[in-house]
PDB file of C-alpha atoms in Angstrom:
ATOM      1  CA  MET A   1       0.000   0.000   0.000  1.00 49.00           C
ATOM      2  CA  SER A   2       0.972   3.616  -0.434  1.00 48.00           C
ATOM      3  CA  ASP A   3       2.537   5.874   2.167  1.00 54.00           C
ATOM      4  CA  THR A   4      -0.252   6.867   4.594  1.00 51.00           C
ATOM      5  CA  THR A   5       0.856  10.523   4.537  1.00 63.00           C
ATOM      6  CA  ALA A   6      -0.447  10.650   0.957  1.00 90.00           C
ATOM      7  CA  TRP A   7      -3.950   9.669   2.134  1.00 95.00           C
ATOM      8  CA  LYS A   8      -6.629  11.660   3.915  1.00 95.00           C
ATOM      9  CA  PRO A   9      -9.625  10.445   5.894  1.00 95.00           C
ATOM     10  CA  LEU A  10     -13.144  11.559   5.045  1.00 94.00           C
ATOM     11  CA  ALA A  11     -15.238  10.861   8.134  1.00 93.00           C
ATOM     12  CA  ILE A  12     -18.848   9.958   7.429  1.00 92.00           C
ATOM     13  CA  VAL A  13     -19.751  10.951  10.967  1.00 87.00           C
ATOM     14  CA  PRO A  14     -23.451  10.150  11.229  1.00 89.00           C
ATOM     15  CA  TYR A  15     -22.831   6.616   9.964  1.00 93.00           C
ATOM     16  CA  GLY A  16     -19.682   5.632  11.849  1.00 93.00           C
ATOM     17  CA  ALA A  17     -17.580   5.185   8.747  1.00 95.00           C
ATOM     18  CA  VAL A  18     -14.315   6.599   7.455  1.00 96.00           C
ATOM     19  CA  LEU A  19     -13.350   6.637   3.813  1.00 96.00           C
ATOM     20  CA  HIS A  20      -9.642   7.140   3.179  1.00 96.00           C
ATOM     21  CA  VAL A  21      -8.782   8.672  -0.183  1.00 96.00           C
ATOM     22  CA  PRO A  22      -5.528   9.761  -1.794  1.00 95.00           C
ATOM     23  CA  ALA A  23      -4.386  13.339  -1.192  1.00 93.00           C
ATOM     24  CA  GLY A  24      -5.936  15.627  -3.769  1.00 93.00           C
ATOM     25  CA  TRP A  25      -9.285  13.844  -3.783  1.00 95.00           C
ATOM     26  CA  GLU A  26     -12.310  15.780  -2.596  1.00 93.00           C
ATOM     27  CA  ALA A  27     -15.652  14.865  -1.096  1.00 93.00           C
ATOM     28  CA  MET A  28     -18.826  15.902  -2.852  1.00 91.00           C
ATOM     29  CA  PRO A  29     -22.409  15.861  -1.616  1.00 87.00           C
ATOM     30  CA  PRO A  30     -24.577  12.852  -2.392  1.00 87.00           C
ATOM     31  CA  VAL A  31     -26.917  12.900  -5.381  1.00 88.00           C
ATOM     32  CA  PRO A  32     -30.449  12.273  -4.009  1.00 86.00           C
ATOM     33  CA  ALA A  33     -31.593  10.682  -7.286  1.00 86.00           C
ATOM     34  CA  ASN A  34     -29.177   7.811  -6.582  1.00 83.00           C
ATOM     35  CA  GLY A  35     -31.162   6.734  -3.532  1.00 84.00           C
ATOM     36  CA  PRO A  36     -29.230   5.737  -0.411  1.00 90.00           C
ATOM     37  CA  GLU A  37     -25.984   7.467  -1.423  1.00 90.00           C
ATOM     38  CA  ILE A  38     -24.186   9.045   1.572  1.00 92.00           C
ATOM     39  CA  LEU A  39     -20.942  10.329   0.021  1.00 93.00           C
ATOM     40  CA  ARG A  40     -19.223  10.897  -3.310  1.00 93.00           C
ATOM     41  CA  ALA A  41     -15.557  11.595  -3.828  1.00 94.00           C
ATOM     42  CA  THR A  42     -13.479  12.400  -6.857  1.00 92.00           C
ATOM     43  CA  GLY A  43      -9.838  12.480  -7.732  1.00 90.00           C
ATOM     44  CA  GLY A  44     -10.438  14.130 -11.101  1.00 87.00           C
ATOM     45  CA  PRO A  45     -11.802  12.925 -14.428  1.00 85.00           C
ATOM     46  CA  GLY A  46     -12.351   9.174 -14.465  1.00 81.00           C
ATOM     47  CA  ARG A  47     -11.669   8.809 -10.722  1.00 87.00           C
ATOM     48  CA  ASN A  48     -14.918   8.771  -8.793  1.00 90.00           C
ATOM     49  CA  LEU A  49     -16.504   6.722  -6.056  1.00 94.00           C
ATOM     50  CA  ILE A  50     -19.802   6.484  -4.222  1.00 95.00           C
ATOM     51  CA  VAL A  51     -20.639   5.187  -0.746  1.00 96.00           C
ATOM     52  CA  PHE A  52     -24.161   3.897  -0.104  1.00 95.00           C
ATOM     53  CA  LYS A  53     -25.862   2.837   3.131  1.00 95.00           C
ATOM     54  CA  VAL A  54     -28.944   0.640   2.951  1.00 95.00           C
ATOM     55  CA  PRO A  55     -31.005  -1.274   5.509  1.00 94.00           C
ATOM     56  CA  ALA A  56     -29.603  -4.775   5.949  1.00 95.00           C
ATOM     57  CA  ARG A  57     -32.849  -6.240   7.320  1.00 92.00           C
ATOM     58  CA  ASP A  58     -31.015  -9.265   8.761  1.00 93.00           C
ATOM     59  CA  MET A  59     -29.326  -9.926   5.408  1.00 97.00           C
ATOM     60  CA  THR A  60     -25.717 -10.965   4.949  1.00 97.00           C
ATOM     61  CA  ALA A  61     -23.347  -9.031   2.686  1.00 97.00           C
ATOM     62  CA  GLU A  62     -23.925 -11.771   0.096  1.00 97.00           C
ATOM     63  CA  LYS A  63     -27.699 -11.260   0.152  1.00 97.00           C
ATOM     64  CA  VAL A  64     -27.340  -7.467  -0.054  1.00 98.00           C
ATOM     65  CA  ALA A  65     -25.115  -8.011  -3.115  1.00 98.00           C
ATOM     66  CA  ASP A  66     -27.817 -10.295  -4.596  1.00 98.00           C
ATOM     67  CA  VAL A  67     -30.406  -7.537  -4.247  1.00 97.00           C
ATOM     68  CA  ALA A  68     -28.029  -4.962  -5.742  1.00 96.00           C
ATOM     69  CA  GLN A  69     -27.226  -7.264  -8.654  1.00 97.00           C
ATOM     70  CA  GLU A  70     -30.919  -7.719  -9.446  1.00 97.00           C
ATOM     71  CA  LYS A  71     -31.388  -3.934  -9.544  1.00 95.00           C
ATOM     72  CA  LEU A  72     -28.257  -3.414 -11.638  1.00 94.00           C
ATOM     73  CA  GLU A  73     -29.330  -6.101 -14.123  1.00 94.00           C
ATOM     74  CA  ALA A  74     -32.683  -4.330 -14.502  1.00 94.00           C
ATOM     75  CA  HIS A  75     -30.726  -1.193 -15.499  1.00 90.00           C
ATOM     76  CA  GLY A  76     -28.770  -3.016 -18.199  1.00 88.00           C
ATOM     77  CA  TYR A  77     -25.520  -3.867 -16.418  1.00 90.00           C
ATOM     78  CA  GLY A  78     -24.150  -7.356 -16.942  1.00 90.00           C
ATOM     79  CA  ASP A  79     -21.346  -9.909 -16.805  1.00 92.00           C
ATOM     80  CA  PHE A  80     -21.377 -10.087 -13.013  1.00 96.00           C
ATOM     81  CA  THR A  81     -18.666 -11.833 -11.032  1.00 97.00           C
ATOM     82  CA  ARG A  82     -18.464 -12.092  -7.273  1.00 97.00           C
ATOM     83  CA  THR A  83     -15.647 -12.781  -4.834  1.00 97.00           C
ATOM     84  CA  GLU A  84     -15.250 -12.778  -1.089  1.00 96.00           C
ATOM     85  CA  ALA A  85     -13.425  -9.677   0.093  1.00 96.00           C
ATOM     86  CA  ARG A  86     -12.494  -7.964   3.338  1.00 95.00           C
ATOM     87  CA  PHE A  87     -14.287  -4.639   3.483  1.00 97.00           C
ATOM     88  CA  GLY A  88     -14.822  -2.284   6.404  1.00 95.00           C
ATOM     89  CA  GLY A  89     -12.844  -4.623   8.655  1.00 94.00           C
ATOM     90  CA  ARG A  90     -15.322  -7.440   8.017  1.00 94.00           C
ATOM     91  CA  GLN A  91     -15.786 -10.333   5.688  1.00 94.00           C
ATOM     92  CA  GLY A  92     -17.700  -8.977   2.745  1.00 96.00           C
ATOM     93  CA  VAL A  93     -18.311  -9.318  -0.958  1.00 98.00           C
ATOM     94  CA  ALA A  94     -16.911  -7.681  -4.085  1.00 98.00           C
ATOM     95  CA  LEU A  95     -19.257  -7.580  -7.068  1.00 98.00           C
ATOM     96  CA  ASP A  96     -17.791  -6.710 -10.483  1.00 96.00           C
ATOM     97  CA  PHE A  97     -19.897  -5.847 -13.522  1.00 95.00           C
ATOM     98  CA  LEU A  98     -19.682  -4.255 -16.945  1.00 90.00           C
ATOM     99  CA  THR A  99     -21.290  -1.436 -18.854  1.00 86.00           C
ATOM    100  CA  ARG A 100     -21.395  -2.185 -22.567  1.00 80.00           C
ATOM    101  CA  HIS A 101     -21.876   0.027 -25.596  1.00 77.00           C
ATOM    102  CA  GLY A 102     -24.796  -0.814 -27.870  1.00 79.00           C
ATOM    103  CA  SER A 103     -22.328  -2.685 -30.102  1.00 83.00           C
ATOM    104  CA  GLY A 104     -21.423  -4.921 -27.143  1.00 79.00           C
ATOM    105  CA  ALA A 105     -18.001  -3.364 -26.531  1.00 80.00           C
ATOM    106  CA  VAL A 106     -17.082  -2.898 -22.862  1.00 80.00           C
ATOM    107  CA  ILE A 107     -16.928   0.792 -22.039  1.00 84.00           C
ATOM    108  CA  TYR A 108     -16.741   0.719 -18.241  1.00 89.00           C
ATOM    109  CA  ARG A 109     -16.048  -1.766 -15.438  1.00 91.00           C
ATOM    110  CA  THR A 110     -17.352  -1.294 -11.919  1.00 94.00           C
ATOM    111  CA  ARG A 111     -16.690  -2.951  -8.581  1.00 96.00           C
ATOM    112  CA  GLU A 112     -18.960  -2.627  -5.566  1.00 97.00           C
ATOM    113  CA  TYR A 113     -17.853  -3.775  -2.124  1.00 98.00           C
ATOM    114  CA  PHE A 114     -20.456  -4.847   0.455  1.00 98.00           C
ATOM    115  CA  ALA A 115     -20.237  -5.171   4.239  1.00 97.00           C
ATOM    116  CA  VAL A 116     -22.897  -5.398   6.938  1.00 97.00           C
ATOM    117  CA  ARG A 117     -22.676  -3.847  10.404  1.00 96.00           C
ATOM    118  CA  GLY A 118     -25.718  -4.382  12.584  1.00 93.00           C
ATOM    119  CA  ASN A 119     -28.824  -3.341  10.668  1.00 94.00           C
ATOM    120  CA  ALA A 120     -26.934  -1.411   7.986  1.00 95.00           C
ATOM    121  CA  ALA A 121     -25.164  -2.464   4.825  1.00 97.00           C
ATOM    122  CA  PHE A 122     -22.413  -0.281   3.408  1.00 97.00           C
ATOM    123  CA  ILE A 123     -21.530  -0.323  -0.273  1.00 97.00           C
ATOM    124  CA  LEU A 124     -18.502   1.287  -1.899  1.00 97.00           C
ATOM    125  CA  GLY A 125     -18.757   1.574  -5.667  1.00 96.00           C
ATOM    126  CA  MET A 126     -15.931   2.534  -8.005  1.00 95.00           C
ATOM    127  CA  GLY A 127     -15.344   1.976 -11.667  1.00 90.00           C
ATOM    128  CA  SER A 128     -13.172   2.903 -14.590  1.00 90.00           C
ATOM    129  CA  ALA A 129     -12.952   2.948 -18.353  1.00 87.00           C
ATOM    130  CA  THR A 130      -9.272   2.055 -17.881  1.00 89.00           C
ATOM    131  CA  TRP A 131      -9.725  -0.847 -15.469  1.00 87.00           C
ATOM    132  CA  ASP A 132      -6.204  -2.247 -15.431  1.00 90.00           C
ATOM    133  CA  GLU A 133      -4.820   1.201 -14.645  1.00 90.00           C
ATOM    134  CA  HIS A 134      -7.291   2.013 -11.855  1.00 90.00           C
ATOM    135  CA  LEU A 135      -7.895  -1.390 -10.239  1.00 92.00           C
ATOM    136  CA  PRO A 136      -4.937  -1.146  -7.794  1.00 94.00           C
ATOM    137  CA  LEU A 137      -6.241   2.215  -6.545  1.00 93.00           C
ATOM    138  CA  ILE A 138      -9.808   0.871  -6.273  1.00 94.00           C
ATOM    139  CA  GLU A 139      -8.560  -2.067  -4.189  1.00 95.00           C
ATOM    140  CA  GLU A 140      -6.465   0.162  -1.955  1.00 96.00           C
ATOM    141  CA  ILE A 141      -9.316   2.579  -1.245  1.00 96.00           C
ATOM    142  CA  ALA A 142     -11.570  -0.375  -0.360  1.00 96.00           C
ATOM    143  CA  ALA A 143      -8.889  -1.883   1.897  1.00 96.00           C
ATOM    144  CA  ARG A 144      -8.676   1.383   3.866  1.00 96.00           C
ATOM    145  CA  PHE A 145     -12.456   1.839   4.369  1.00 97.00           C
ATOM    146  CA  GLU A 146     -13.377   1.704   8.069  1.00 96.00           C
ATOM    147  CA  LEU A 147     -16.603   0.926   9.867  1.00 95.00           C
ATOM    148  CA  THR A 148     -16.308   1.992  13.487  1.00 85.00           C
ATOM    149  CA  ASP A 149     -18.185   0.142  16.198  1.00 71.00           C
TER     150      ASP A 149
END
């Protein structure tokens, strides 16, 4: 991982979470049209992320990912793959999916991380049109995400 002096914490105070982003990134307000979004951050063009908080309703991270996948499929996303992943200091799930152009060409890849704490599920979503270039940063941001107890 990178030198921690090059990272800054963005406390999501009402929800007991801390998102660590590289220096130079900035927080932006949530977009209400996106539903349960609680924070956005950007590091410039092509470097964006979103944090969501949804009711867990006694669901596991896997089940929350199932529900998210169903909604994403209904919006035209596809080619889903899932892996176990540590997220927020807990065992969680990483869900990868693609956005395709009408011709079928992949134009964007996204990864969403899921973790459950109590009655809340937290989701960190990040994607890129240049996946191989941005994947190490996406993984590092997810590895630094904290859910406080």
